[in-house]
């Protein structure tokens, strides 16, 4: 269809409001953060002074800040891996069960029950789980949140419990979209449940599964809320639950005895942005292209 000047004007009319909101609330803060990371604004009288990469050098070489950064990055990787290895397989299993016909008329009820936790406030989820695992009146005698080895896995599993409905519903809809004639052909050829799922269904939903993996990566590396709701901005014990989001908050706004440093906070935010950007770009340019051959 040939586009006319009028159609372009209508297109701009509908796109510009959303584009303006996106630029104002996403692009502008991001550019401002990157810009701020190259300046020193501690001296109010002298104003902002350009210092190049000094904030980055300080972040990675100062004994205290570098220790906190690498600790937070390591914890963030663990936070992501727990979601990847627990949340996604269970979500896939639940989606496979819901589409297998085993649950029959109860499919709608199970689907709703599994998705309800994702609609709850993080504060409420944290409060409920803190009561449940309290050594004083909960069901566990061991202080799971008070031990350095168990605190982060415990919080990660709470987060998995809350958000397991999201990958489940994505994969559920992907499995429903598989054409029945393909499954019927596999059945005629003698394929059964397990073989049909791994040889037919999973390759067909691999692009969606890969997209959920990268979305989980982005979400966990932007994570902040459940850690802050449970342990505050200096997540203990001994920073064992500190992730990049809480490190940024503590550095930028100042909290738990740490003085606010806007420039260093912007530096942390910029580093987080590039950690997410690089991995996401590699995924889309390397892996997602190969998965396109299996699109439905």
Short mmCIF file of C-alpha atoms in Angstrom, two decimals, residues 29-178:
data_model
loop_
_atom_site.label_atom_id
_atom_site.label_comp_id
_atom_site.label_asym_id
_atom_site.label_seq_id
_atom_site.Cartn_x
_atom_site.Cartn_y
_atom_site.Cartn_z
CA UNK A 29 17.52 10.02 32.72
CA UNK A 30 19.83 7.44 31.14
CA UNK A 31 21.86 10.02 29.22
CA UNK A 32 21.94 12.31 32.28
CA UNK A 33 23.25 9.45 34.42
CA UNK A 34 26.03 8.62 31.95
CA UNK A 35 26.85 12.34 31.65
CA UNK A 36 26.95 12.80 35.45
CA UNK A 37 29.36 9.88 35.87
CA UNK A 38 32.10 11.93 34.14
CA UNK A 39 31.87 14.87 36.56
CA UNK A 40 32.75 15.75 40.13
CA UNK A 41 30.09 17.88 41.79
CA UNK A 42 31.22 17.60 45.43
CA UNK A 43 32.57 21.15 45.48
CA UNK A 44 29.43 23.27 45.33
CA UNK A 45 31.37 26.52 44.99
CA UNK A 46 33.39 25.35 41.98
CA UNK A 47 30.40 23.66 40.34
CA UNK A 48 30.62 20.53 38.24
CA UNK A 49 34.12 19.68 37.08
CA UNK A 50 34.85 17.27 34.23
CA UNK A 51 37.10 14.45 35.51
CA UNK A 52 36.84 11.89 32.70
CA UNK A 53 36.91 8.30 33.89
CA UNK A 54 38.11 9.10 37.43
CA UNK A 55 34.82 7.95 38.98
CA UNK A 56 35.15 4.59 37.20
CA UNK A 57 38.78 4.26 38.30
CA UNK A 58 37.73 5.03 41.87
CA UNK A 59 34.88 2.52 41.72
CA UNK A 60 37.14 -0.31 40.54
CA UNK A 61 40.33 0.49 42.43
CA UNK A 62 39.33 1.92 45.81
CA UNK A 63 39.56 -1.00 48.28
CA UNK A 64 36.17 -0.33 49.92
CA UNK A 65 34.08 0.59 46.88
CA UNK A 66 35.58 -2.11 44.64
CA UNK A 67 34.98 -4.75 47.33
CA UNK A 68 31.34 -3.67 47.66
CA UNK A 69 30.89 -3.59 43.85
CA UNK A 70 32.35 -7.04 43.14
CA UNK A 71 30.44 -8.50 46.09
CA UNK A 72 27.18 -7.01 44.76
CA UNK A 73 27.93 -8.23 41.22
CA UNK A 74 28.64 -11.76 42.48
CA UNK A 75 25.44 -11.76 44.52
CA UNK A 76 23.52 -10.50 41.47
CA UNK A 77 24.88 -13.35 39.34
CA UNK A 78 23.75 -15.82 42.03
CA UNK A 79 20.35 -14.09 42.20
CA UNK A 80 19.98 -14.52 38.42
CA UNK A 81 21.20 -18.15 38.35
CA UNK A 82 18.71 -19.21 41.04
CA UNK A 83 15.88 -17.69 38.99
CA UNK A 84 17.24 -19.28 35.81
CA UNK A 85 17.67 -22.77 37.29
CA UNK A 86 14.54 -22.87 39.46
CA UNK A 87 11.93 -20.44 38.13
CA UNK A 88 12.18 -21.23 34.41
CA UNK A 89 12.20 -25.06 34.63
CA UNK A 90 9.24 -25.02 37.03
CA UNK A 91 7.43 -22.50 34.84
CA UNK A 92 8.04 -24.72 31.81
CA UNK A 93 6.85 -27.79 33.72
CA UNK A 94 3.68 -26.01 34.85
CA UNK A 95 3.00 -24.77 31.31
CA UNK A 96 3.51 -28.28 29.93
CA UNK A 97 1.11 -29.76 32.50
CA UNK A 98 -1.54 -27.11 31.82
CA UNK A 99 -1.43 -27.81 28.08
CA UNK A 100 -1.11 -31.59 28.34
CA UNK A 101 -4.77 -32.20 29.13
CA UNK A 102 -3.94 -34.03 32.37
CA UNK A 103 -5.60 -31.37 34.52
CA UNK A 104 -8.59 -31.06 32.14
CA UNK A 105 -11.33 -28.83 33.65
CA UNK A 106 -9.06 -27.62 36.47
CA UNK A 107 -6.67 -25.89 34.04
CA UNK A 108 -8.20 -22.44 34.57
CA UNK A 109 -8.10 -22.76 38.37
CA UNK A 110 -4.46 -23.89 38.45
CA UNK A 111 -3.46 -21.20 35.95
CA UNK A 112 -5.07 -18.52 38.13
CA UNK A 113 -3.60 -19.84 41.37
CA UNK A 114 -0.09 -19.93 39.92
CA UNK A 115 -0.37 -16.36 38.62
CA UNK A 116 -1.90 -14.77 41.75
CA UNK A 117 1.47 -14.26 43.60
CA UNK A 118 2.73 -12.15 40.67
CA UNK A 119 -0.07 -9.65 41.35
CA UNK A 120 0.89 -9.16 45.01
CA UNK A 121 2.95 -6.27 46.32
CA UNK A 122 6.61 -7.10 46.98
CA UNK A 123 6.24 -5.61 50.48
CA UNK A 124 3.36 -7.97 51.26
CA UNK A 125 5.26 -10.99 49.88
CA UNK A 126 8.32 -10.09 51.95
CA UNK A 127 6.23 -9.60 55.10
CA UNK A 128 4.39 -12.93 54.66
CA UNK A 129 7.59 -14.91 54.05
CA UNK A 130 9.41 -13.18 56.91
CA UNK A 131 6.62 -14.35 59.23
CA UNK A 132 6.65 -17.88 57.78
CA UNK A 133 10.40 -18.43 58.19
CA UNK A 134 10.80 -16.56 61.47
CA UNK A 135 12.70 -18.74 64.01
CA UNK A 136 10.42 -17.36 66.78
CA UNK A 137 6.93 -18.08 65.42
CA UNK A 138 7.45 -19.48 61.91
CA UNK A 139 7.81 -22.99 60.55
CA UNK A 140 11.63 -22.98 60.45
CA UNK A 141 13.87 -23.05 63.52
CA UNK A 142 16.96 -21.89 61.60
CA UNK A 143 17.48 -18.13 60.96
CA UNK A 144 17.52 -18.36 57.16
CA UNK A 145 17.75 -14.59 56.69
CA UNK A 146 20.35 -14.23 59.44
CA UNK A 147 22.94 -16.56 57.93
CA UNK A 148 25.33 -15.41 55.21
CA UNK A 149 25.09 -18.70 53.30
CA UNK A 150 21.30 -19.00 53.28
CA UNK A 151 20.09 -15.37 53.20
CA UNK A 152 20.42 -14.71 49.45
CA UNK A 153 19.13 -18.14 48.28
CA UNK A 154 16.16 -17.71 50.64
CA UNK A 155 15.26 -14.28 49.25
CA UNK A 156 15.81 -15.54 45.70
CA UNK A 157 13.39 -18.43 46.27
CA UNK A 158 10.82 -15.99 47.70
CA UNK A 159 11.15 -14.00 44.47
CA UNK A 160 10.87 -17.20 42.41
CA UNK A 161 7.66 -18.10 44.27
CA UNK A 162 6.18 -14.68 43.52
CA UNK A 163 7.05 -14.46 39.83
CA UNK A 164 6.84 -18.07 38.67
CA UNK A 165 3.47 -17.33 37.07
CA UNK A 166 5.01 -14.95 34.52
CA UNK A 167 7.26 -17.43 32.62
CA UNK A 168 4.53 -20.03 33.08
CA UNK A 169 1.90 -17.91 31.32
CA UNK A 170 4.34 -16.93 28.50
CA UNK A 171 5.25 -20.57 27.84
CA UNK A 172 1.64 -21.68 28.25
CA UNK A 173 0.50 -19.36 25.45
CA UNK A 174 3.46 -20.43 23.29
CA UNK A 175 2.56 -24.10 23.72
CA UNK A 176 -1.08 -23.39 22.89
CA UNK A 177 0.00 -21.73 19.64
CA UNK A 178 1.64 -24.89 18.29
#
